[in-house]
Coordinates of C-alpha atoms in Angstrom, one line a residue:
Chain A
M590 CA 99.6 125.9 104.3
E591 CA 102.9 125.0 105.8
H592 CA 105.7 127.5 105.8
Q593 CA 108.0 124.8 104.0
F594 CA 105.7 124.9 101.3
Y595 CA 106.8 128.4 100.7
I596 CA 110.5 128.1 101.1
D597 CA 110.5 125.1 98.6
R598 CA 109.4 127.3 96.0
L599 CA 111.4 130.4 97.0
S600 CA 114.5 129.0 94.4
A601 CA 112.1 128.8 91.4
Y602 CA 110.2 132.3 92.4
F603 CA 113.9 133.7 92.5
D604 CA 114.5 132.5 88.8
N605 CA 111.1 133.8 87.8
E606 CA 110.0 130.0 86.9
L607 CA 107.0 129.7 88.7
K608 CA 103.6 129.3 86.9
N609 CA 101.1 132.1 87.2
E610 CA 99.4 130.7 89.9
E611 CA 102.1 129.8 92.2
Y612 CA 103.8 132.9 91.3
V613 CA 101.1 135.0 92.6
I614 CA 100.7 132.7 96.0
I615 CA 104.4 133.0 96.6
H616 CA 104.7 136.6 95.7
E617 CA 101.6 137.4 97.9
H618 CA 103.2 135.4 100.8
V619 CA 107.0 137.0 100.4
Q620 CA 105.6 140.7 100.8
S621 CA 104.4 139.6 104.4
C622 CA 107.1 137.0 105.5
D623 CA 110.6 138.4 106.8
E624 CA 112.0 134.8 107.0
C625 CA 111.2 134.6 103.2
Q626 CA 112.5 137.7 102.4
K627 CA 115.6 137.0 104.3
R628 CA 116.0 133.7 102.3
L629 CA 115.5 135.6 98.7
Q630 CA 118.3 138.1 99.9
E631 CA 120.6 135.2 100.5
L632 CA 119.9 133.8 97.2
E633 CA 121.1 137.0 95.8
K634 CA 123.9 137.5 97.6
L635 CA 124.8 134.1 96.5
E636 CA 124.0 135.0 92.9
N637 CA 126.2 137.6 92.8
L638 CA 129.0 135.8 94.7
I639 CA 128.8 132.9 91.8
S640 CA 128.9 135.6 89.2
A641 CA 132.1 137.5 90.7
K642 CA 133.8 134.4 91.8
T643 CA 133.7 131.6 89.3
E644 CA 135.4 133.6 86.7
L645 CA 138.4 131.9 85.5
S646 CA 141.7 134.1 86.0
D647 CA 143.7 135.3 82.8
N648 CA 147.0 133.5 82.9
D649 CA 149.3 131.6 80.6
Y650 CA 147.4 128.6 80.9
W651 CA 144.9 129.5 78.4
E652 CA 147.6 130.7 76.0
Q653 CA 149.3 127.4 76.0
S654 CA 145.9 125.7 75.8
A655 CA 145.0 127.4 72.8
Q656 CA 148.6 126.5 71.3
K657 CA 148.1 123.0 72.3
I658 CA 144.8 122.8 70.6
E659 CA 146.3 124.5 67.5
A660 CA 149.4 121.9 67.4
A661 CA 146.5 119.2 67.4
L662 CA 144.6 120.9 64.5
D663 CA 147.7 120.0 62.4
T664 CA 147.4 116.3 62.7
A665 CA 143.7 116.7 62.6
P666 CA 142.7 116.7 58.8
K667 CA 139.4 118.5 58.0
T668 CA 136.6 116.0 56.7
E669 CA 135.9 116.3 53.1
I670 CA 132.3 116.9 53.1
V671 CA 130.5 115.2 50.0
K672 CA 127.4 116.3 49.3
I673 CA 125.2 113.7 47.9
D674 CA 121.7 115.2 48.0
K675 CA 121.3 118.9 48.7
S676 CA 117.9 118.0 50.6
S677 CA 119.7 115.7 52.8
S678 CA 123.2 115.2 54.9
S679 CA 125.5 112.7 53.7
S680 CA 125.5 110.7 57.1
L681 CA 122.0 110.3 56.7
W682 CA 122.3 108.3 53.8
W683 CA 125.1 106.2 54.8
K684 CA 122.9 105.5 58.1
L685 CA 119.9 104.7 55.7
T686 CA 122.3 102.5 53.4
G687 CA 123.3 100.6 56.4
V688 CA 119.9 100.2 57.5
A689 CA 119.2 98.5 53.7
A690 CA 122.4 96.3 54.2
S691 CA 121.2 95.2 57.8
L692 CA 117.8 94.3 56.4
V693 CA 119.5 92.2 53.7
L694 CA 121.7 90.5 56.3
V695 CA 118.4 89.6 58.5
A696 CA 117.0 88.0 55.5
L697 CA 120.0 86.1 54.9
F698 CA 120.2 85.2 58.5
A699 CA 116.6 84.0 58.1
F700 CA 117.1 81.9 55.1
E701 CA 120.3 80.2 56.7
Q702 CA 118.0 79.2 59.6
K703 CA 115.3 77.9 57.3
D704 CA 117.8 76.0 55.4
K705 CA 119.3 74.6 58.3
D706 CA 115.9 73.6 59.5
H707 CA 115.3 71.9 56.1
E708 CA 118.3 70.0 56.8
L709 CA 117.5 68.7 60.3
L710 CA 114.2 67.4 58.9
L711 CA 115.5 65.8 56.3
E712 CA 117.4 63.5 58.7
D713 CA 114.2 62.8 60.4
S714 CA 112.3 60.2 58.6
Y715 CA 109.0 60.9 59.4
N716 CA 109.2 64.8 58.7
Y717 CA 111.3 63.7 55.8
S718 CA 108.2 62.3 54.4
I719 CA 106.1 65.4 54.9
E720 CA 108.9 67.7 53.7
K721 CA 109.6 65.7 50.5
K722 CA 105.8 66.4 49.6
V723 CA 105.8 69.9 49.8
E724 CA 109.2 70.5 48.1
D725 CA 108.0 68.3 45.2
S726 CA 105.2 70.7 44.7
T727 CA 107.2 73.8 44.6
P728 CA 109.9 73.4 41.6
T729 CA 111.9 76.6 42.5
S730 CA 114.2 75.7 45.8
V731 CA 114.8 78.0 48.6
D732 CA 118.5 77.7 47.7
T733 CA 117.4 80.0 44.6
F734 CA 115.6 82.5 46.8
R735 CA 118.7 82.7 49.0
Q736 CA 120.9 83.3 46.1
D737 CA 119.0 85.9 44.7
V738 CA 118.6 87.7 47.6
S739 CA 122.5 87.5 48.8
E740 CA 123.5 88.5 45.2
E741 CA 121.4 91.5 44.1
P742 CA 121.2 93.8 47.1
T743 CA 124.6 93.0 48.4
A744 CA 126.0 94.2 44.9
D745 CA 124.1 97.3 45.2
Y746 CA 125.3 97.7 48.6
L747 CA 128.7 97.3 47.6
E748 CA 128.3 99.8 45.1
V749 CA 127.2 102.4 47.4
Q750 CA 130.4 101.8 49.6
K751 CA 132.5 102.2 47.0
G752 CA 131.4 105.5 46.7
D753 CA 128.9 105.9 43.8
K754 CA 127.6 109.4 44.4
Q755 CA 125.5 109.4 41.8
D756 CA 122.2 108.1 43.5
I757 CA 122.8 106.6 47.2
S758 CA 119.1 107.1 48.0
L759 CA 118.2 105.3 44.8
A760 CA 120.5 102.3 45.3
S761 CA 119.6 101.9 49.0
K762 CA 115.9 101.9 48.0
Q763 CA 116.5 99.1 45.3
A764 CA 118.4 96.9 48.0
V765 CA 115.5 97.4 50.0
D766 CA 113.0 96.9 47.2
N767 CA 114.6 93.8 46.2
L768 CA 114.5 92.4 49.5
V769 CA 111.1 92.8 49.9
S770 CA 110.0 91.9 46.5
K771 CA 112.1 88.5 46.9
P772 CA 109.8 86.8 49.6
Q773 CA 106.8 87.6 47.5
A774 CA 108.7 85.2 44.7
A775 CA 109.3 82.5 47.3
P776 CA 107.4 79.3 46.5
Q777 CA 104.2 78.8 48.6
P778 CA 103.5 74.9 49.2
V779 CA 100.9 74.0 46.9
R780 CA 98.4 73.0 49.3
L781 CA 98.2 76.5 50.7
K782 CA 97.2 77.8 47.5
K783 CA 93.4 77.9 48.3
E784 CA 93.3 79.0 51.6
L785 CA 95.7 82.0 50.3
S786 CA 93.1 83.0 47.8
E787 CA 90.5 83.1 50.4
T788 CA 92.6 85.5 52.2
K789 CA 93.1 87.8 49.3
S790 CA 90.1 89.8 50.4
L791 CA 91.6 90.3 54.0
Q792 CA 94.8 91.1 52.1
S793 CA 93.3 94.0 50.4
S794 CA 91.8 95.3 53.5
N795 CA 95.0 95.3 54.8
S796 CA 96.8 97.3 52.3
A797 CA 95.4 100.6 53.3
A798 CA 96.4 99.7 56.9
S799 CA 98.1 102.6 59.1
P800 CA 102.2 102.6 59.1
V801 CA 103.8 99.8 60.8
P802 CA 106.7 100.5 63.1
I803 CA 110.0 99.2 61.7
K804 CA 110.2 97.0 64.4
E805 CA 107.3 95.4 63.6
N806 CA 108.6 95.2 59.6
L807 CA 111.7 93.5 61.1
R808 CA 109.9 91.0 62.7
M809 CA 107.7 90.1 60.1
L810 CA 110.1 90.3 57.5
E811 CA 112.1 87.7 60.1
F812 CA 108.8 85.5 60.4
D813 CA 108.0 85.6 56.9
N814 CA 111.4 84.3 55.9
G815 CA 112.3 81.7 58.6
G816 CA 109.0 80.6 60.0
V817 CA 109.2 77.0 59.8
E818 CA 105.6 76.4 60.4
T819 CA 104.2 78.2 57.1
A820 CA 101.3 75.8 56.7
S821 CA 99.7 77.0 60.1
V822 CA 99.7 80.6 59.2
P823 CA 99.2 80.8 55.7
A824 CA 96.9 84.1 55.9
I825 CA 99.6 86.1 57.9
K826 CA 102.4 84.9 55.8
Q827 CA 100.8 86.0 52.5
I828 CA 99.8 89.4 53.5
V829 CA 103.3 90.3 55.1
P830 CA 105.4 91.2 52.1
D831 CA 102.6 93.4 50.8
K832 CA 102.6 95.0 54.1
I833 CA 106.4 95.5 54.5
E834 CA 106.6 96.9 50.6
K835 CA 103.8 99.3 51.4
N836 CA 105.0 100.5 54.8
L837 CA 108.9 100.2 54.5
D838 CA 108.8 103.5 52.6
K839 CA 107.1 104.7 55.6
S840 CA 109.7 103.1 57.9
I841 CA 112.5 104.6 56.1
E842 CA 110.7 108.1 56.6
V843 CA 110.3 107.3 60.2
L844 CA 114.2 106.2 60.5
S845 CA 115.1 109.5 58.8
E846 CA 113.3 111.6 61.2
D847 CA 115.1 109.7 63.8
V848 CA 118.3 110.2 62.0
V849 CA 117.7 113.9 61.3
D850 CA 116.7 114.4 65.1
E851 CA 119.8 112.8 66.0
L852 CA 121.9 115.2 63.8
K853 CA 120.1 118.1 65.2
K854 CA 121.2 117.4 68.6
D855 CA 124.2 117.4 67.1
N856 CA 123.7 120.6 65.5
L857 CA 125.6 119.2 62.8
V858 CA 122.9 119.6 59.9
G859 CA 123.8 123.0 58.5
E860 CA 121.5 123.5 55.6
E861 CA 117.9 122.8 57.3
S862 CA 118.0 125.5 59.7
E863 CA 114.7 126.6 59.3
E864 CA 113.6 123.0 59.6
I865 CA 115.5 122.3 62.5
K866 CA 114.4 125.4 64.5
A867 CA 111.0 124.0 64.1
K868 CA 112.0 120.7 65.3
D869 CA 113.8 122.3 68.0
K870 CA 110.6 124.2 69.3
F871 CA 108.8 120.6 69.2
A872 CA 111.9 119.0 71.0
T873 CA 111.7 120.8 74.1
S874 CA 108.4 118.9 74.5
T875 CA 108.3 119.8 78.1
S876 CA 107.4 123.3 77.5
V877 CA 105.3 122.6 74.7
A878 CA 103.5 120.0 76.5
I879 CA 102.7 121.6 79.4
P880 CA 99.7 123.4 79.2
S881 CA 99.8 127.1 79.5
Y882 CA 97.9 129.0 82.2
E883 CA 94.9 130.3 79.6
T884 CA 94.8 126.6 78.6
Q885 CA 94.2 125.3 82.2
A886 CA 92.0 128.1 82.9
G887 CA 89.6 127.1 80.0
I888 CA 90.2 130.1 77.7
S889 CA 90.6 129.5 74.2
I890 CA 91.2 125.4 74.6
D891 CA 91.9 123.8 71.0
T892 CA 90.3 120.5 71.2
K893 CA 93.0 118.6 69.5
K894 CA 95.7 120.3 71.7
N895 CA 93.5 119.5 74.4
D896 CA 93.8 115.8 73.5
H897 CA 97.0 115.9 73.2
E898 CA 97.9 117.6 76.6
I899 CA 95.7 115.2 78.1
E900 CA 97.4 112.3 76.6
Y901 CA 100.8 114.0 77.8
W902 CA 99.7 113.9 81.4
R903 CA 98.1 110.5 81.2
R904 CA 101.3 109.4 80.1
K905 CA 103.1 111.1 83.0
T906 CA 100.7 109.6 85.7
T907 CA 101.9 106.1 84.1
E908 CA 105.4 107.1 84.2
Y909 CA 105.5 108.8 87.8
S910 CA 103.6 105.5 89.0
I911 CA 106.3 103.4 87.7
Q912 CA 108.9 105.6 89.0
L913 CA 107.3 105.3 92.6
N914 CA 107.1 101.4 92.3
E915 CA 110.6 101.4 91.2
Q916 CA 111.6 103.7 94.0
R917 CA 109.9 101.4 96.6
T918 CA 112.1 98.3 95.5
K919 CA 115.3 100.6 95.4
K920 CA 114.4 102.0 98.7
S921 CA 114.3 98.6 100.5
V922 CA 117.6 97.4 99.0
R923 CA 119.2 100.5 99.9
Y924 CA 117.7 100.0 103.4
L925 CA 119.2 96.6 103.8
K926 CA 122.6 97.8 102.3
S927 CA 123.0 101.0 104.7
A928 CA 121.2 99.3 107.6
T929 CA 124.7 98.6 109.2
T930 CA 126.1 102.1 108.3
D931 CA 125.7 105.4 110.3
T932 CA 124.3 107.3 107.5
T933 CA 120.8 105.7 107.4
D934 CA 119.0 108.8 108.5
K935 CA 120.8 110.8 105.6
K936 CA 120.1 108.1 103.1
S937 CA 116.6 107.7 104.2
A938 CA 116.1 111.6 104.0
I939 CA 117.7 111.8 100.1
I940 CA 115.0 108.7 99.3
H941 CA 112.3 110.6 101.1
A942 CA 113.2 113.7 99.1
D943 CA 113.2 111.8 95.8
R944 CA 109.9 110.0 96.4
D945 CA 108.4 112.9 97.4
L946 CA 109.3 114.8 94.2
V947 CA 107.8 112.1 92.1
Y948 CA 104.6 112.8 94.0
R949 CA 104.7 116.2 93.3
Q950 CA 105.0 115.8 89.7
L951 CA 102.2 113.0 89.8
F952 CA 99.9 115.5 91.7
E953 CA 100.7 117.9 89.1
A954 CA 99.8 115.4 86.3
Y955 CA 96.5 114.6 88.2
Y956 CA 95.7 118.0 88.5
N957 CA 95.8 118.9 84.9
I958 CA 93.8 115.7 83.7
A959 CA 91.1 116.6 86.5
L960 CA 91.2 120.1 84.7
M961 CA 90.9 119.0 81.3
T962 CA 88.6 116.3 81.7
P963 CA 85.6 117.8 83.3
D964 CA 82.5 115.7 84.2
S965 CA 84.1 112.7 83.7
T966 CA 85.0 109.8 85.6
E967 CA 88.7 110.2 85.0
E968 CA 88.3 113.5 87.1
K969 CA 86.6 112.1 89.4
Q970 CA 89.5 109.6 90.0
A971 CA 92.0 112.4 89.6
V972 CA 90.4 114.4 92.5
Q973 CA 90.1 111.2 94.6
F974 CA 93.6 110.7 94.1
L975 CA 94.5 113.9 95.3
T976 CA 92.1 114.0 98.2
K977 CA 93.5 110.6 99.4
H978 CA 97.1 111.9 99.6
A979 CA 96.3 115.2 100.8
Q980 CA 94.5 113.4 103.7
S981 CA 97.5 110.9 104.2
V982 CA 98.7 113.3 107.0
E983 CA 101.5 110.7 108.0
N984 CA 103.4 111.5 104.6
S985 CA 105.3 114.7 103.9
Y986 CA 104.0 114.4 100.4
N987 CA 100.3 115.5 101.4
I988 CA 101.1 119.3 101.5
D989 CA 101.8 119.0 97.6
A990 CA 98.8 117.0 97.2
L991 CA 96.6 119.5 99.3
Y992 CA 98.2 122.2 97.2
Y993 CA 97.2 121.0 94.1
L994 CA 93.3 120.0 95.5
E995 CA 93.2 123.7 96.6
L996 CA 94.4 124.9 93.3
Y997 CA 92.0 122.6 91.5
K998 CA 88.9 123.8 93.6
I999 CA 89.9 127.6 92.8
E1000 CA 90.4 126.6 89.1
K1001 CA 87.0 124.8 88.9
N1002 CA 85.4 127.9 90.7
R1003 CA 86.8 130.3 88.2
Q1004 CA 85.5 128.1 85.3
K1005 CA 82.2 128.0 86.7
P1006 CA 81.1 131.4 86.4
A1007 CA 82.3 131.6 82.7
K1008 CA 80.5 128.4 81.8
E1009 CA 77.1 129.9 83.0
Chain B
M1354 CA 114.7 139.2 90.1
N1355 CA 117.1 137.2 88.0
K1356 CA 116.4 137.5 84.3
N1357 CA 117.5 134.9 81.7
N1358 CA 120.4 136.6 79.7
T1359 CA 119.4 135.2 76.1
E1360 CA 122.8 136.1 74.9
D1361 CA 124.2 133.4 76.9
S1362 CA 121.6 130.8 76.1
G1363 CA 122.6 127.4 75.7
G1364 CA 119.8 126.8 72.8
S1365 CA 120.6 127.3 69.0
Q1366 CA 120.5 130.8 68.9
V1367 CA 120.2 132.4 65.6
Y1368 CA 121.5 135.7 64.4
T1369 CA 119.1 138.2 63.9
T1370 CA 121.0 141.3 62.5
G1371 CA 121.5 141.9 59.0
S1372 CA 125.4 142.4 59.4
K1373 CA 127.8 139.6 60.0
S1374 CA 129.3 139.2 63.5
D1375 CA 132.9 139.1 64.1
E1376 CA 132.4 135.3 64.9
Q1377 CA 130.4 134.8 61.9
K1378 CA 133.7 136.1 60.0
L1379 CA 135.8 134.0 61.6
I1380 CA 134.1 130.8 60.9
E1381 CA 133.7 131.7 57.5
A1382 CA 137.5 132.3 57.3
V1383 CA 138.0 128.9 58.8
Q1384 CA 135.4 127.2 56.2
N1385 CA 137.9 128.8 53.5
G1386 CA 140.6 127.2 54.8
N1387 CA 142.0 129.6 57.4
K1388 CA 143.3 127.9 60.4
N1389 CA 144.5 131.2 62.3
A1390 CA 141.0 132.0 62.5
F1391 CA 140.1 128.9 64.4
G1392 CA 142.7 129.7 66.9
K1393 CA 140.9 133.1 67.4
L1394 CA 137.7 131.1 68.1
V1395 CA 139.4 128.8 70.5
R1396 CA 140.8 131.6 72.4
L1397 CA 137.2 133.2 72.6
H1398 CA 135.5 130.4 73.8
Q1399 CA 138.0 127.9 75.6
K1400 CA 137.1 129.7 79.4
R1401 CA 133.6 129.4 79.0
L1402 CA 133.7 125.9 77.6
F1403 CA 136.0 124.5 80.2
R1404 CA 133.9 126.1 83.1
F1405 CA 131.1 124.2 81.8
V1406 CA 133.0 120.7 81.2
Y1407 CA 134.5 121.3 84.7
G1408 CA 131.0 121.7 86.2
L1409 CA 130.0 118.2 84.2
V1410 CA 132.8 115.9 84.8
N1411 CA 134.4 117.5 88.1
S1412 CA 138.4 116.4 87.0
F1413 CA 140.6 119.1 85.6
D1414 CA 142.5 116.7 83.4
I1415 CA 139.6 115.0 81.9
T1416 CA 138.1 118.6 81.0
E1417 CA 141.5 119.5 79.8
D1418 CA 141.3 116.4 77.2
I1419 CA 137.4 117.0 76.5
V1420 CA 138.2 120.8 75.5
Q1421 CA 140.8 119.9 73.4
E1422 CA 139.0 117.1 71.6
T1423 CA 135.9 119.3 71.2
F1424 CA 137.7 122.0 69.4
V1425 CA 139.3 119.6 67.2
K1426 CA 136.0 117.8 66.4
A1427 CA 134.7 121.2 66.0
F1428 CA 137.5 122.2 63.4
Q1429 CA 137.2 118.7 61.5
K1430 CA 133.2 119.4 61.1
I1431 CA 133.5 123.1 60.6
E1432 CA 132.3 122.6 56.9
T1433 CA 129.1 121.6 58.3
F1434 CA 128.5 124.5 60.7
N1435 CA 125.7 126.8 59.6
T1436 CA 127.1 130.2 60.3
A1437 CA 123.4 131.7 60.9
Y1438 CA 123.8 129.8 64.3
A1439 CA 125.9 131.1 67.3
F1440 CA 129.1 128.8 67.4
Y1441 CA 129.0 128.4 71.3
P1442 CA 126.1 126.0 71.9
W1443 CA 127.4 123.9 68.8
I1444 CA 130.7 123.2 70.5
V1445 CA 128.9 123.0 73.9
T1446 CA 126.9 120.2 72.3
I1447 CA 130.1 118.4 70.9
A1448 CA 131.7 118.9 74.5
R1449 CA 128.6 117.5 76.3
N1450 CA 128.6 114.4 73.9
S1451 CA 132.3 113.8 73.9
A1452 CA 132.2 114.2 77.6
Y1453 CA 129.4 111.4 78.1
N1454 CA 131.0 109.4 75.6
L1455 CA 134.2 109.2 77.6
I1456 CA 132.4 108.7 80.9
Q1457 CA 130.7 106.0 79.0
R1458 CA 133.6 104.1 78.1
E1459 CA 135.5 104.6 81.3
Q1460 CA 132.6 104.0 83.9
K1461 CA 130.9 101.6 81.6
K1462 CA 127.7 103.3 82.5
E1463 CA 124.4 101.5 81.3
S1464 CA 123.3 104.0 78.9
L1465 CA 123.8 107.5 77.7
E1466 CA 120.1 108.8 79.2
K1467 CA 121.0 107.4 82.5
L1468 CA 124.4 109.3 82.4
Q1469 CA 122.7 112.1 81.6
E1470 CA 120.2 112.1 84.3
V1471 CA 122.6 111.0 87.2
G1472 CA 125.5 112.7 85.9
F1473 CA 129.4 111.9 86.4
D1474 CA 131.3 112.1 89.7
P1475 CA 134.7 111.0 90.0
K1476 CA 134.6 110.8 93.5
S1477 CA 136.8 113.4 94.3
T1478 CA 136.5 117.0 95.4
D1479 CA 140.2 117.7 94.8
M1480 CA 140.6 120.5 92.3
G1481 CA 144.1 120.2 91.4
A1482 CA 145.5 122.4 88.7
L1483 CA 142.2 124.4 88.8
D1484 CA 143.6 125.6 91.8
K1485 CA 145.9 128.1 89.7
L1486 CA 143.1 129.6 87.5
L1487 CA 141.2 130.9 90.1
N1488 CA 141.8 134.5 91.4
D1489 CA 141.4 134.3 94.9
E1490 CA 140.6 132.3 98.1
N1491 CA 137.0 132.7 97.9
S1492 CA 136.9 131.8 94.3
K1493 CA 138.8 128.6 95.5
R1494 CA 136.2 128.2 98.4
L1495 CA 133.4 128.6 96.0
Y1496 CA 134.6 125.9 93.5
Q1497 CA 135.2 123.3 96.2
A1498 CA 131.8 123.9 97.5
I1499 CA 130.6 123.4 93.9
S1500 CA 133.0 120.5 93.6
A1501 CA 131.6 118.8 96.6
L1502 CA 127.7 119.1 95.5
P1503 CA 126.1 115.6 94.6
V1504 CA 126.7 115.4 91.3
K1505 CA 122.9 115.3 89.8
Y1506 CA 122.6 118.9 91.8
R1507 CA 126.2 119.8 90.6
T1508 CA 125.2 119.4 86.7
V1509 CA 121.8 121.3 86.9
F1510 CA 123.6 124.1 89.0
T1511 CA 126.2 124.2 86.0
L1512 CA 123.6 124.3 83.5
R1513 CA 121.9 127.0 85.3
H1514 CA 124.4 129.4 86.4
F1515 CA 127.6 128.8 83.9
E1516 CA 125.3 128.3 80.9
K1517 CA 122.1 130.5 81.7
M1518 CA 119.6 127.6 81.0
D1519 CA 116.2 128.1 82.0
Y1520 CA 114.2 125.5 83.8
A1521 CA 112.7 123.9 80.5
E1522 CA 115.8 123.8 78.5
I1523 CA 117.8 122.1 81.6
A1524 CA 114.9 119.4 81.7
S1525 CA 115.1 119.0 78.0
Y1526 CA 119.1 118.6 77.8
L1527 CA 119.3 116.4 80.9
K1528 CA 115.9 114.2 80.1
I1529 CA 114.4 114.9 83.4
P1530 CA 111.1 116.6 84.3
P1531 CA 111.0 120.6 84.9
G1532 CA 109.9 119.8 88.8
T1533 CA 113.2 118.2 89.1
V1534 CA 115.1 120.9 87.9
D1535 CA 113.5 123.0 90.3
S1536 CA 113.9 121.0 93.4
R1537 CA 117.6 120.1 92.4
L1538 CA 118.5 123.7 92.0
Y1539 CA 116.9 124.5 95.2
R1540 CA 118.9 121.7 97.0
A1541 CA 122.1 122.9 95.4
R1542 CA 121.8 126.5 96.3
Q1543 CA 120.4 125.4 100.1
M1544 CA 124.2 123.3 100.0
L1545 CA 125.7 126.1 98.7
L1546 CA 124.6 128.5 101.0
D1547 CA 125.3 126.4 104.0
A1548 CA 129.1 125.8 102.5
V1549 CA 130.0 129.6 102.0
K1550 CA 127.4 131.5 104.2
D1551 CA 130.4 133.4 105.7
L1552 CA 131.4 134.7 101.9
L1553 CA 128.0 136.3 101.6

């Protein structure tokens, strides 16, 4: 391997951040390489210098600064914490209430649109006759529906806003329930009834459908309320309200998790320390998702975990490939911009360094995929990818490809005796 | 070989000892309405927080504002703080968010995530009033060299050297791959070595 390969990893070696295999490779090299030892010594001296020389001195500034802050505190009133529910933070429920309110607004907007569409139709004599038929067959007008939606949930929402602390969760849920249940009460054109009954079986089979993301729910909701071409898609129209009703609670849960995550980031949730701790661990996905040395070597691989890891690496390959494409585009743009300046070489060097970095991560992902999917086409493809780039001598990233290819072979050989 | 100092770790540290630390007592005093106790917390952490924020934003004035704003926010929300956790990581999170919000407002950056990844550079290596807070010429030289680092390298360097975060923590904090942390830190160190070689 080229010497630059070792030099590039010295910094991580110094920080004890290399994976086991890499650590062994670099460690063995360092023992016998004077230049690398010298570089390591330099890193150590730099570390010592930083520790010794970056402390800020003790002078009047800090006392004055602290006094300024204390003065600012006098004008800054402490927030009054109102505990609504012991199991959740207040801001979480305010956000949920906001979600309920926004859903109401979406519904209102959708019906406003439908009303407008209806008026436009009335102006057109041809369409008027068709619309009239539909309206005649449905005694409850759209206006009634709009009134229901606009009054009830908004009233609930206002109560919540006024600070009714009794049960905001219930209030917001009612608002959502109202919103959800209303479209079911909305009249269907008579001529669709037969088609609707035919789709009932489909509806019941869909009732146990997997949770739909909130965006999907909103999209469906909008379509359901505001969709003009009701006659052309009766089946979907009837299914949608039920789906929303069943999945909205799920969506709220999903949202809650998001909000909790957000709060957790701010470290502002006080009472759920254990839960947050657990989530914190999960949140550092980089350390969790990257397979350990043991799992890579095929020792005690949990199938589910393995699937999860493979999926992670697959996602990474897509992600890095996209990054590389983006970089190519940026590169040509930057090249054109910098063509007239003297710093072209420098910029070009930076661009190449960025590209090589993404390639390195891509190789790592393919290396892991190859190891985790033995005897599959995916493994072959991953190895082919690594081989192809390892042979691409004109590019500087071929060293990394070669490295991961070699590493793959070593691991593969290590796994063979274990299997036999 | 450098070992991580867990005490300085930027993560959500939990006290393991049964007895309450001085810091815990101070926080509980503040939660019970003692403002003077908060002053002590400010004096305890402001220098370290200042250095962290300066490493992110590279501007003395902006750092001063953010540090002050951070402590005020922390005071306002102290009721929500769980004393089972360390105080410093909490205020660092507030400071980081304040910094990014302020920068986002001023720079009109596309998104917070983008900002976290690329960092903020006020395009100046003039340390201004920071000079007065440094002990000697060597410190000034070192800070100048750090300030002159390209922003994405400086941010990773700050988190590693001032906050003692490990690579996975930095990656998670900046939302970049761990491999990127590695290479950025490597480059930051190379640049610093070039700049202050005579001080080693």
